[in-house]
CSV table of C-alpha atoms in Angstrom, one decimal:
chain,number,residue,atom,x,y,z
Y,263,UNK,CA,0.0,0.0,0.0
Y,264,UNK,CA,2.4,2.6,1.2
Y,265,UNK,CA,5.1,1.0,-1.4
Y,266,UNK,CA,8.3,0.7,1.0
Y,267,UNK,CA,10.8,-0.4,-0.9
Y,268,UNK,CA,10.6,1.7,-4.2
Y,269,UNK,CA,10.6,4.5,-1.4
Y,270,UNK,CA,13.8,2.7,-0.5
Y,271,UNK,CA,12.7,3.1,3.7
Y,272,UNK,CA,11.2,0.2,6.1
Y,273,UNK,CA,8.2,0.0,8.5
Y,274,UNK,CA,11.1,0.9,11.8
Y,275,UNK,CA,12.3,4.2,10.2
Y,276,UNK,CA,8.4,5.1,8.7
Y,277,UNK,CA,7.5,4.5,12.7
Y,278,UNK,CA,10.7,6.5,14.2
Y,279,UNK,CA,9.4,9.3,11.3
Y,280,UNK,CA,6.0,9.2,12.4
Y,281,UNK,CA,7.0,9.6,16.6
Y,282,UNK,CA,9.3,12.1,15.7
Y,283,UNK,CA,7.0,14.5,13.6
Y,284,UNK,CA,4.2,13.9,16.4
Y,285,UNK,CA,6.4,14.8,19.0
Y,286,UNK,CA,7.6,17.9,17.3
Y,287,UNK,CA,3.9,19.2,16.2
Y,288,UNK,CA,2.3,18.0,19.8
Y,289,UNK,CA,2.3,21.1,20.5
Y,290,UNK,CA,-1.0,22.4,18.6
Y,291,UNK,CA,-2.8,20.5,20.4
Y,292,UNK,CA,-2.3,22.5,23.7
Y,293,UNK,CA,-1.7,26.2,22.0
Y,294,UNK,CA,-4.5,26.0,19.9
Y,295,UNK,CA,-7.0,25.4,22.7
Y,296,UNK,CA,-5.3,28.4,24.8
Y,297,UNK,CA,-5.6,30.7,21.3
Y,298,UNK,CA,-9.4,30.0,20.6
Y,299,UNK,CA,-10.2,29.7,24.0
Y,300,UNK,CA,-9.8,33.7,24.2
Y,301,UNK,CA,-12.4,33.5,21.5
Y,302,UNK,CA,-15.1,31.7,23.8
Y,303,UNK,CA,-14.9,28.6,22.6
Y,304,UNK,CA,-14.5,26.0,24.7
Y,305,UNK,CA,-11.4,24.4,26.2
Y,306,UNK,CA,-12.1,20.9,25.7
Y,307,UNK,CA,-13.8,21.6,21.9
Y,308,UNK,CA,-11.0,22.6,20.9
Y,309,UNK,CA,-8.8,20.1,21.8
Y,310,UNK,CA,-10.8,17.3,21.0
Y,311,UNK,CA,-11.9,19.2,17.3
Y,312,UNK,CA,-8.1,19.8,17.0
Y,313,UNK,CA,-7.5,16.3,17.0
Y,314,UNK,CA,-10.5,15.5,14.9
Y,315,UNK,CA,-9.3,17.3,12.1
Y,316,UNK,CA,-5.8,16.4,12.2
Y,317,UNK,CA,-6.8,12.9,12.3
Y,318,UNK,CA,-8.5,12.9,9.6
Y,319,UNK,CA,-6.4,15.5,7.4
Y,320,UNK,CA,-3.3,12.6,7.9
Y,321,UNK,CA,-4.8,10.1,7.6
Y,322,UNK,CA,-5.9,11.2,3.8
Y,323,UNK,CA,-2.7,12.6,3.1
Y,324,UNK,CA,-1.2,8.6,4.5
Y,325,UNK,CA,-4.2,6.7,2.0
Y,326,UNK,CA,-5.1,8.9,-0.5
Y,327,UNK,CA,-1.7,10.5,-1.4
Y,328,UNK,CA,0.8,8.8,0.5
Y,329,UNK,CA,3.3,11.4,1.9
Y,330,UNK,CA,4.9,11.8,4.9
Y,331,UNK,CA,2.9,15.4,5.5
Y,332,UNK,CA,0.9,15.9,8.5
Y,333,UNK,CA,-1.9,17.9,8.5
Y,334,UNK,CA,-3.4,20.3,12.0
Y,335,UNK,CA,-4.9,23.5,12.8
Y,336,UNK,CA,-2.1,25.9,11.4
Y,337,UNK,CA,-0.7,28.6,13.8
Y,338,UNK,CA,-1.5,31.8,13.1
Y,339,UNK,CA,-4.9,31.1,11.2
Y,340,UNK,CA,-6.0,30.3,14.1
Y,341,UNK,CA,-4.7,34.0,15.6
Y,342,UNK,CA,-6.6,35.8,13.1
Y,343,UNK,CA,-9.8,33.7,13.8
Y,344,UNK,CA,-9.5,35.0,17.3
Y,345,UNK,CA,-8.1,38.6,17.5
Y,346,UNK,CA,-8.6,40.2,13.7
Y,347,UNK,CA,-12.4,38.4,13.4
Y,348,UNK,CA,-14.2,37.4,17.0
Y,349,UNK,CA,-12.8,40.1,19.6
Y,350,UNK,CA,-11.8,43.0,16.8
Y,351,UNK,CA,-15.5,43.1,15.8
Y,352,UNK,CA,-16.7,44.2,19.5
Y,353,UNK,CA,-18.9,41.3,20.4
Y,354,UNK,CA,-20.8,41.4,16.9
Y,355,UNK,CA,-19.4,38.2,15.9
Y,356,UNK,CA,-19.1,34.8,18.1
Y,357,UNK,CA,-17.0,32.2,17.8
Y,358,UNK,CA,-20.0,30.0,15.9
Y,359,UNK,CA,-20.4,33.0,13.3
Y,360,UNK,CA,-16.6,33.0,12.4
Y,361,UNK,CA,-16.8,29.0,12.6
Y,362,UNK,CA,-19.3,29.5,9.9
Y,363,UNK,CA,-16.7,31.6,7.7
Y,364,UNK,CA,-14.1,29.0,8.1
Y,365,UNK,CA,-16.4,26.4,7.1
Y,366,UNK,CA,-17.5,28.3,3.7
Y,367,UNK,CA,-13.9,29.2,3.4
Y,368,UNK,CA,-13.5,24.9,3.6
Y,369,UNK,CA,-15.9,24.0,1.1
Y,370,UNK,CA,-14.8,26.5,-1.6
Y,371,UNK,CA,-11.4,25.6,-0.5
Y,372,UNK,CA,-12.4,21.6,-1.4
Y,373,UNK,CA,-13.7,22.6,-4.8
Y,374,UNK,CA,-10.4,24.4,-5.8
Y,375,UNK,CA,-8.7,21.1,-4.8
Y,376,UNK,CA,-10.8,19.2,-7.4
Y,377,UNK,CA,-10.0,21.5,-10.0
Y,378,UNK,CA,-6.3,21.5,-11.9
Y,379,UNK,CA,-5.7,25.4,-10.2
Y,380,UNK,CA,-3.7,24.1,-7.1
Y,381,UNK,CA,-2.1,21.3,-8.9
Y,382,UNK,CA,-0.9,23.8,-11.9
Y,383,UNK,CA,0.4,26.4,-8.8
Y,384,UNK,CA,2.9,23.9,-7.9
Y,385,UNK,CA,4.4,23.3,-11.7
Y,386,UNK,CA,3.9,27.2,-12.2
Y,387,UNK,CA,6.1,28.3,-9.1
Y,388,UNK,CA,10.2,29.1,-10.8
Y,389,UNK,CA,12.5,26.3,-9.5
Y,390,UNK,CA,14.5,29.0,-7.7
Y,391,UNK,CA,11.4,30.3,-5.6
Y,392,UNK,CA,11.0,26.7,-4.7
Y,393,UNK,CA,14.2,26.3,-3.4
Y,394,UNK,CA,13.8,29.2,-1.8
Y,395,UNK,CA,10.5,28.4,0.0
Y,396,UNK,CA,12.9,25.4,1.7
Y,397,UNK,CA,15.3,27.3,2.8
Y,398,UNK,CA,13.0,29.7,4.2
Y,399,UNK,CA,10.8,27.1,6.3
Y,400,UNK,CA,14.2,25.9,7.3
Y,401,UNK,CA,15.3,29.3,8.4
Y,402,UNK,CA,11.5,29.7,10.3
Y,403,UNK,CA,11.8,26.4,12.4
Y,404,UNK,CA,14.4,27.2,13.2
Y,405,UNK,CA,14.5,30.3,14.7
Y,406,UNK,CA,11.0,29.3,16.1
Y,407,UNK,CA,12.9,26.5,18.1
Y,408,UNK,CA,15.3,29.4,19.3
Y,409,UNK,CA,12.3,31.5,20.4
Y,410,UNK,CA,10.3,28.4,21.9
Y,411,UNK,CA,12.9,27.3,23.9
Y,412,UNK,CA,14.6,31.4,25.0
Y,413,UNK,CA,17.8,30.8,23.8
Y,414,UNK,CA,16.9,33.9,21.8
Y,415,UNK,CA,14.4,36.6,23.5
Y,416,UNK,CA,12.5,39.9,22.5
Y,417,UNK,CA,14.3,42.9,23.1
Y,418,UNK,CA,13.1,46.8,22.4
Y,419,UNK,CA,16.4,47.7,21.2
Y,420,UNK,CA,17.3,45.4,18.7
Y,421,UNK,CA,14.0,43.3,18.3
Y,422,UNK,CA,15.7,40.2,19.4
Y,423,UNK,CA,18.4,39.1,21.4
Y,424,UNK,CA,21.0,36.1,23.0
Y,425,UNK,CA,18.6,34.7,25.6
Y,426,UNK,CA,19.8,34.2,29.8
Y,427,UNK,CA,22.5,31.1,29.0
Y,428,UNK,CA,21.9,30.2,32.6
Y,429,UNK,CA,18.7,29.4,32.7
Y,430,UNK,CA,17.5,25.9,33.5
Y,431,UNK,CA,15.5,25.8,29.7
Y,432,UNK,CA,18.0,27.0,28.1
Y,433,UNK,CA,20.7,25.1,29.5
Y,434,UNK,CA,18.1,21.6,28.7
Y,435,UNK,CA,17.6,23.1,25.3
Y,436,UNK,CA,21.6,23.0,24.7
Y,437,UNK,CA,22.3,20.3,26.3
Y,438,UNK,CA,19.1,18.4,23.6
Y,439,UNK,CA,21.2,20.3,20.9
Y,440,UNK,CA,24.8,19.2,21.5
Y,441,UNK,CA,23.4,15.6,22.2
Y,442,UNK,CA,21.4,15.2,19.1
Y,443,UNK,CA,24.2,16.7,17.3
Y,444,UNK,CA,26.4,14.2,18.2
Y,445,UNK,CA,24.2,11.8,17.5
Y,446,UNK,CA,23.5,12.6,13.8
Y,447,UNK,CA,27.3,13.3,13.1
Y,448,UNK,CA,27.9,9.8,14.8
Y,449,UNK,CA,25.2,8.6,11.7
Y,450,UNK,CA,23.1,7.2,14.1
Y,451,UNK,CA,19.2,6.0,12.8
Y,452,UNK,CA,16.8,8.3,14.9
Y,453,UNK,CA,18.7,10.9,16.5
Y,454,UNK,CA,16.2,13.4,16.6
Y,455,UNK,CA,13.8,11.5,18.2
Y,456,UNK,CA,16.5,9.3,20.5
Y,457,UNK,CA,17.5,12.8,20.9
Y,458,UNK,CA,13.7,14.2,22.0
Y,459,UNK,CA,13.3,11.1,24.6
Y,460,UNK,CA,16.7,11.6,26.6
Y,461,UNK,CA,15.8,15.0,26.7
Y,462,UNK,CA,12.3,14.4,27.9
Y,463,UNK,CA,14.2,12.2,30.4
Y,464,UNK,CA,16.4,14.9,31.5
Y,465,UNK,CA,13.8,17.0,31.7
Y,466,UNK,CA,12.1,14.9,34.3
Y,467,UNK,CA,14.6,14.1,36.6
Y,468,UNK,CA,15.7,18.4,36.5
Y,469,UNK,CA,12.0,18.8,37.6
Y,470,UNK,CA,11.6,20.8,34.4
Y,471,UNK,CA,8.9,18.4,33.1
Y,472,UNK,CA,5.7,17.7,35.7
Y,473,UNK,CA,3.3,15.7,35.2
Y,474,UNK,CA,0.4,15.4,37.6
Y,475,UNK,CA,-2.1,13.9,35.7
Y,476,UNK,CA,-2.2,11.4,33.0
Y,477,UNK,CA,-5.4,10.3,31.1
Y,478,UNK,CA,-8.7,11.9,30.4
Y,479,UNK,CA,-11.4,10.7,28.7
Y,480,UNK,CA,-12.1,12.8,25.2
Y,481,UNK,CA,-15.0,14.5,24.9
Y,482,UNK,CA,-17.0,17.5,22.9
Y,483,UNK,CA,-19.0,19.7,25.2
Y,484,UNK,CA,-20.9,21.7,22.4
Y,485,UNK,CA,-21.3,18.7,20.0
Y,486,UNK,CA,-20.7,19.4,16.0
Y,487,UNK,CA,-21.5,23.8,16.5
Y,488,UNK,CA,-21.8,24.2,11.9
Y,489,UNK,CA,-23.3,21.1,9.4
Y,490,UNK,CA,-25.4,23.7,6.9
Y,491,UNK,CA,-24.1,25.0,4.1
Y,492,UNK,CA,-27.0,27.2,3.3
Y,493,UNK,CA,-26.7,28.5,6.9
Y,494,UNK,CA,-23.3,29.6,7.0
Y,495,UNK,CA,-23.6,30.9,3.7
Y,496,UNK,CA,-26.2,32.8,5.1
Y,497,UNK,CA,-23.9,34.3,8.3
Y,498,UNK,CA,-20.8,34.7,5.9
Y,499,UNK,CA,-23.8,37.1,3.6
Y,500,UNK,CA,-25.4,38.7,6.7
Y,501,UNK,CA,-21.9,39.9,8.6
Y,502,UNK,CA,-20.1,40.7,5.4
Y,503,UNK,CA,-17.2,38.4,6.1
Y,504,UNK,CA,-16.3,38.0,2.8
Y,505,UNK,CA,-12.8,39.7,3.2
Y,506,UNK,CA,-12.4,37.0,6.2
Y,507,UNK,CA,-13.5,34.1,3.7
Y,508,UNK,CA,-10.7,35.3,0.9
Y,509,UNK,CA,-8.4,35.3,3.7
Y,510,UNK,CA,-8.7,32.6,5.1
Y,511,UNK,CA,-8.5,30.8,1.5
Y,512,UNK,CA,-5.6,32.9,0.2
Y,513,UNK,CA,-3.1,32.0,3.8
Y,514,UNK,CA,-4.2,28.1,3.8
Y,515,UNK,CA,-3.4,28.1,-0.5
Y,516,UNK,CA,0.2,29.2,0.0
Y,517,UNK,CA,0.8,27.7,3.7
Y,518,UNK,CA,0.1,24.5,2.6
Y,519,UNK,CA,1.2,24.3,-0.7
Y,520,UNK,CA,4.4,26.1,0.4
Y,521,UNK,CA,5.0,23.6,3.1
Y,522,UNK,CA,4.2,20.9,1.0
Y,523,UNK,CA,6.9,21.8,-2.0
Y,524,UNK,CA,9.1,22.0,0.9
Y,525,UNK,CA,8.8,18.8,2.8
Y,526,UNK,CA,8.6,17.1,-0.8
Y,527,UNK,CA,11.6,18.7,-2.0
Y,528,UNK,CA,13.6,17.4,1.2
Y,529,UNK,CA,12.3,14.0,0.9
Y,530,UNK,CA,13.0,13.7,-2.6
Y,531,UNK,CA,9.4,13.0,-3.5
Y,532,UNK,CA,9.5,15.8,-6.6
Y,533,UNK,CA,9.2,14.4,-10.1
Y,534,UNK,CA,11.0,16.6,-12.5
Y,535,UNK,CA,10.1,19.4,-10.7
Y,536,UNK,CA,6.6,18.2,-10.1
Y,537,UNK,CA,4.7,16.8,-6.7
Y,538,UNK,CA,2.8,13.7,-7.8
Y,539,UNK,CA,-0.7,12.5,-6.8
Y,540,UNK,CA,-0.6,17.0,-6.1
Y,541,UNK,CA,-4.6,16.9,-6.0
Y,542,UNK,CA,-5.1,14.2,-3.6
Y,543,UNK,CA,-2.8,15.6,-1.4
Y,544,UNK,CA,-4.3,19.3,-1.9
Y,545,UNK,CA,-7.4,17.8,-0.5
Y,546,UNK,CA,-6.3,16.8,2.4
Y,547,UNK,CA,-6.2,20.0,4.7
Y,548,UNK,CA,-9.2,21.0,2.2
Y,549,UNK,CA,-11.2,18.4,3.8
Y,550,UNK,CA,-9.8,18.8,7.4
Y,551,UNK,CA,-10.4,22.3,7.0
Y,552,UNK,CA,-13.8,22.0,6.8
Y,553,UNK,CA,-14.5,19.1,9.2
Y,554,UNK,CA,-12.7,20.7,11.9
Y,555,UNK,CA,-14.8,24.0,11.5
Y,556,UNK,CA,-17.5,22.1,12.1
Y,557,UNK,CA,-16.7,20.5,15.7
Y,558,UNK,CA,-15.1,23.8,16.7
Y,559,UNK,CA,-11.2,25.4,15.5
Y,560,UNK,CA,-9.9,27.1,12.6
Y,561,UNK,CA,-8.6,26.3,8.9
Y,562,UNK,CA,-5.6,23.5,9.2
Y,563,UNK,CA,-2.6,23.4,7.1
Y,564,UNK,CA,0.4,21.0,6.5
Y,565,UNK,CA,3.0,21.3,9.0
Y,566,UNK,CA,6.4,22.4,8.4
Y,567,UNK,CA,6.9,20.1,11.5
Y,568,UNK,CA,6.4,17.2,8.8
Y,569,UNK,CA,10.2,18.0,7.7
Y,570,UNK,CA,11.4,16.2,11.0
Y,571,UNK,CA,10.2,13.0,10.2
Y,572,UNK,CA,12.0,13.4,6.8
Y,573,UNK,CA,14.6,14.2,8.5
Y,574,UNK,CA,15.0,10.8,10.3
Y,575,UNK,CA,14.0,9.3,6.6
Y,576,UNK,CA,10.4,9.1,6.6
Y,577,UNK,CA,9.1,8.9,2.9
Y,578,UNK,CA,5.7,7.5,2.7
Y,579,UNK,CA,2.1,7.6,3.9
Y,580,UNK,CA,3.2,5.3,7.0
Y,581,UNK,CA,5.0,8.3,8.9
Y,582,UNK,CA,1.4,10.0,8.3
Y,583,UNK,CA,-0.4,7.3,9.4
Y,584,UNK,CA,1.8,6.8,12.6
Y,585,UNK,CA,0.9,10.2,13.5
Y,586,UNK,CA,-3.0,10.1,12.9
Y,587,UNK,CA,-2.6,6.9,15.2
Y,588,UNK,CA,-0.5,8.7,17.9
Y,589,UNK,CA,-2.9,12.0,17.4
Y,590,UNK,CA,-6.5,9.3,18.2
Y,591,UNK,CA,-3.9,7.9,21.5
Y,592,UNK,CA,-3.5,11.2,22.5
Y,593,UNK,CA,-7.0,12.8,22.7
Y,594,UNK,CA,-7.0,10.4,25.4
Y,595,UNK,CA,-3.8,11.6,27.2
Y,596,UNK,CA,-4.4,15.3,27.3
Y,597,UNK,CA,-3.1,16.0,30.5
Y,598,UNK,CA,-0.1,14.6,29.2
Y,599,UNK,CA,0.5,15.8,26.4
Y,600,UNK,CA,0.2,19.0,27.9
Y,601,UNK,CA,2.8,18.7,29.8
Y,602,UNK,CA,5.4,17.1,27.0
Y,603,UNK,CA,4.5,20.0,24.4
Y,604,UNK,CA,4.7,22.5,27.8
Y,605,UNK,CA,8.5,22.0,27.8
Y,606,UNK,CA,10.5,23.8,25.0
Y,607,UNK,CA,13.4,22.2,25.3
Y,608,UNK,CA,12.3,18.7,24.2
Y,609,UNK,CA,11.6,19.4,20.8
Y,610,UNK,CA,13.6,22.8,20.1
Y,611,UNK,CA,16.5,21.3,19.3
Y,612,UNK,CA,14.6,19.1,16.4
Y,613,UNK,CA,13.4,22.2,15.2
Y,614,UNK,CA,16.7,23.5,15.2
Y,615,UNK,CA,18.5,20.7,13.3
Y,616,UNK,CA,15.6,20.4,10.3
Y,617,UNK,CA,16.3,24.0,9.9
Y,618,UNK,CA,20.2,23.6,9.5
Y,619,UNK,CA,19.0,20.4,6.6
Y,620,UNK,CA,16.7,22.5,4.7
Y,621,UNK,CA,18.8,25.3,4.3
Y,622,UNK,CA,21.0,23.7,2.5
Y,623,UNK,CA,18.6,24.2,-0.5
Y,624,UNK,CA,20.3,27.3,-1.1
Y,625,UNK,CA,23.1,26.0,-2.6
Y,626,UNK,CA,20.7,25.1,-5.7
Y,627,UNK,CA,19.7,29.1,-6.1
Y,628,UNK,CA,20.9,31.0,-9.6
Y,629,UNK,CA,22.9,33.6,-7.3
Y,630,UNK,CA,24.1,34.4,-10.4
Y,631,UNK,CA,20.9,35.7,-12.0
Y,632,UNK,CA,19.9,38.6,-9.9
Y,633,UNK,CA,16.3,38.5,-11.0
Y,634,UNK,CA,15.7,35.4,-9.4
Y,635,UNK,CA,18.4,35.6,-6.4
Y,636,UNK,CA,16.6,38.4,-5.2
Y,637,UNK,CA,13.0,37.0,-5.0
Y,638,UNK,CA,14.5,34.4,-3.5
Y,639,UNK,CA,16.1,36.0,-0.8
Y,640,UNK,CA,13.4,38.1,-0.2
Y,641,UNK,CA,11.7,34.6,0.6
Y,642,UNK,CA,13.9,33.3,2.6
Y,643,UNK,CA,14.7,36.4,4.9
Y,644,UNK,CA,10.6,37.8,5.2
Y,645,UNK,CA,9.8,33.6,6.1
Y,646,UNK,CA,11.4,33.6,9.8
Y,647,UNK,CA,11.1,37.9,10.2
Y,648,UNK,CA,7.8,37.8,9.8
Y,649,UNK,CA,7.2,34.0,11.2
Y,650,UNK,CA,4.8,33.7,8.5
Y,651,UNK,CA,5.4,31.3,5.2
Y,652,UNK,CA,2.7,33.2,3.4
Y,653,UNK,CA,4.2,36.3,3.8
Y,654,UNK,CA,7.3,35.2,2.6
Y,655,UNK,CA,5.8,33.2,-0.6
Y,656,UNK,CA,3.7,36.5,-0.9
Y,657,UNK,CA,6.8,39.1,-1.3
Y,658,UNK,CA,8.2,36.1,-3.8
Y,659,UNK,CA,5.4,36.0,-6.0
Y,660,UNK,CA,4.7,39.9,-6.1
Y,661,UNK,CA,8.4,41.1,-6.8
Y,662,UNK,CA,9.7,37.8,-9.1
Y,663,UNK,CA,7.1,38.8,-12.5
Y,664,UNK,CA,7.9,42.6,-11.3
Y,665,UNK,CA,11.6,42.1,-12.4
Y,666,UNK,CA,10.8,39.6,-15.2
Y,667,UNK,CA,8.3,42.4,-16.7
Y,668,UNK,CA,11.4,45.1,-16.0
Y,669,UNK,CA,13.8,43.0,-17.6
Y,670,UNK,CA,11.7,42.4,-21.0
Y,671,UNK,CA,11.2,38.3,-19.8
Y,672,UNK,CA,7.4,38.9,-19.1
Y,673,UNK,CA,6.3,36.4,-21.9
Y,674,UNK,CA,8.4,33.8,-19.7
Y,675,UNK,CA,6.0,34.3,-16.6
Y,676,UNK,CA,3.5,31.8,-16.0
Y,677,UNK,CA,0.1,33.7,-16.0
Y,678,UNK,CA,-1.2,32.4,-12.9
Y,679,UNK,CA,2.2,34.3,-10.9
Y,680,UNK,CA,0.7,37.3,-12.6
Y,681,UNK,CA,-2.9,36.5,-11.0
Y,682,UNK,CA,-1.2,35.8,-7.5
Y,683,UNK,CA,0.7,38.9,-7.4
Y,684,UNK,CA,-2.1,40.7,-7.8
Y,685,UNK,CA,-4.1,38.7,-5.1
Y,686,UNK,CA,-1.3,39.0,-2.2
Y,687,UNK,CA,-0.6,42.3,-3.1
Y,688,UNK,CA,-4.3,43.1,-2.3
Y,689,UNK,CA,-3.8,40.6,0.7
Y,690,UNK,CA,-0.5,42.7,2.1
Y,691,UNK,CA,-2.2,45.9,1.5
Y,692,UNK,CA,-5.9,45.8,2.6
Y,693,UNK,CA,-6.7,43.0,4.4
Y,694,UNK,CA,-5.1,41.3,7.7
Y,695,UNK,CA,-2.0,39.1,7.4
């Protein structure tokens, strides 16, 4: 089913793959809860509809398209549901009214997945913007890792700055680093994730990692809170939350096809410059989006995490299917997971070390050519500035026809870059981002 062997991997590694991109995206399924709660909805709805729809967004992406790409509730969607749509509009929209958007926002979503648009996007994107895309998630990780863990911190005179060295996270986060670093210059099978447990290990006996509680049984206060189409058409028509719709669309199109050229470039899985079985897996956070607005949280999108289970040589739909199994486990283990995703320092250093991989992408860049080195760059340095990977596709696919057009190449241009320019441009300028 999952084809193994022309993948040239094994069930263990596919396994290890799986653990280790679970344990580095864990995470969503305590800060997403803790983001939407501000909204009013429930704690426990969103937890359990966070793992609902990352369930069943991997587990499409492991059987219908078979790549190691996981699919959640994407960070930062899930801050514009809550600050720029519920609490900016003064109490004139609830948390079931913006559900509503997201869900409209799904089902057109699904449609453009059964048409050719996304798939042609990811043939129409320059080779040099895709290997720029890598890079940048690779430079985003990792600095998110730095951030996550404090080994870098906020500061008002220089925006950021060398975090306290002394500190008992930051000294756990090194100490994960250095030993995982060993570990993968020693060639050793599953470091990152050998490198996550000792940590987690560590952790425990430093007192760093507490856990007081360990199972709890799953549940949905509110039920399934949007099922009508006609309905939230209806709320989407009667707040005027059409603006929220296109946005929600426009950051989900370019997160997740972003991440997805990405994680497939790292992997290998490109085909002369082409991702295969690209509609099936398009679908998947189509469909997940759109489920999971219905039991309660907001669009999903592939994970950038995905890139640490290909770090550890995960290739096929098994590393997704390990973490849709380990996602259903953990909806029973809450408490628990909480407290594993609560400590920085176990998976920083993964994040860390994918970054310093996927970086390495650069080295495929026409430096030479400055009007596609520039795009390029602009992609790479906006991605991790403005911890956004639709922000930095967006400055990408505005300036990269600009220079072709200035340089007389404008007939070289796929039409649809033309089209997206003009979309994120209007994105960047007049709507939230």
């Amino acid at each position: 089913m999952f084809r193994l062997k022309e993948y040239g991997t094994n069930v263990k590694t596919e396994l290890i793959a799986g653990m280790t991109t679970f344990l580095t995206m864990v995470y969503i399924v305590v800060v997403n809860p803790i983001i939407l709660s501000d909204a009013g909805v429930p704690l426990d709805q969103v937890f359990m509809a966070t793992i609902i729809s990352a369930v069943i967004g991997t587990l499409w992406m492991a059987i219908c398209a078979n790549y190691p790409i996981a699919i959640a509730p994407g960070m930062g969607l899930n801050a514009y549901f809550t600050y720029a749509v519920v609490l900016a509009s003064d109490g004139k929209i609830d948390y079931i009214t913006a559900f509503a958007a997201v869900f409209v926002a799904g089902i057109i979503f699904i449609i453009l997945s059964l048409t050719p648009l996304r798939e042609k996007l990811i043939t129409a994107i320059p080779s040099n913007l895709k290997y720029a895309i890598t890079a940048g998630i690779g430079l985003f990780i990792a600095f998110l890792g730095l951030r996550m863990s404090k080994v870098v911190v906020a500061s008002d005179s220089n925006l950021v700055m060398l975090g306290d060295l002394t500190s008992p996270g930051v000294l756990l986060t090194l100490f994960g680093l250095i030993f995982t670093v060993i570990l993968m210059v020693r060639n050793i099978n599953g470091a990152l994730f050998i490198g996550m447990v000792v940590t987690g290990i560590v952790a425990a006996l430093t007192n760093q990692l507490q856990i007081e509680k360990v199972v709890a049984l799953p549940h949905l206060p509110e039920g399934i809170l949007i099922w009508n189409p006609i309905e939230a058409i209806g709320q989407v028509i009667s707040y005027g939350l059409y603006g929220v719709v296109f946005s929600f669309i426009l950051v989900t199109l370019f997160d997740t096809t972003g991440t997805m050229v990405g994680v497939a470039k790292q992997a290998g899985l490109m085909k002369d410059d082409k991702l295969p079985r690209a509609r099936q897996a398009l679908l998947a956070d189509s469909v997940a989006t759109t489920v999971g607005s219905m039991f309660g949280t907001s669009p999903t999108t592939a994970f950038v995490e995905s890139s640490s289970g290909v770090a550890v040589g995960g290739r096929t739909g098994l590393t997704s299917l390990t973490v849709a199994v380990l996602f259903i486990v953990a909806s029973f283990f809450g408490p628990l997971v909480g407290a594993l995703s609560s400590v920085a320092a176990i998976t920083s250093p993964t994040l860390i070390i994918v970054g310093a991989l996927m970086i390495g992408s650069v080295k495929e860049i026409e430096w030479s050519k400055f009007d596609e080195a520039f795009p390029a760059f602009l992609i790479i340095l906006i991605m991790p500035l403005t911890s956004s990977i639709s922000t930095g596709i967006a400055f990408g696919f505005i300036v990269y026809p600009l220079l072709k057009v200035i340089k007389g190449e404008a007939k070289k241009v796929n039409i649809m870059l033309y089209i997206f320019a003009i979309l994120f441009a209007f994105q960047l300028i007049f709507l939230p981002h």
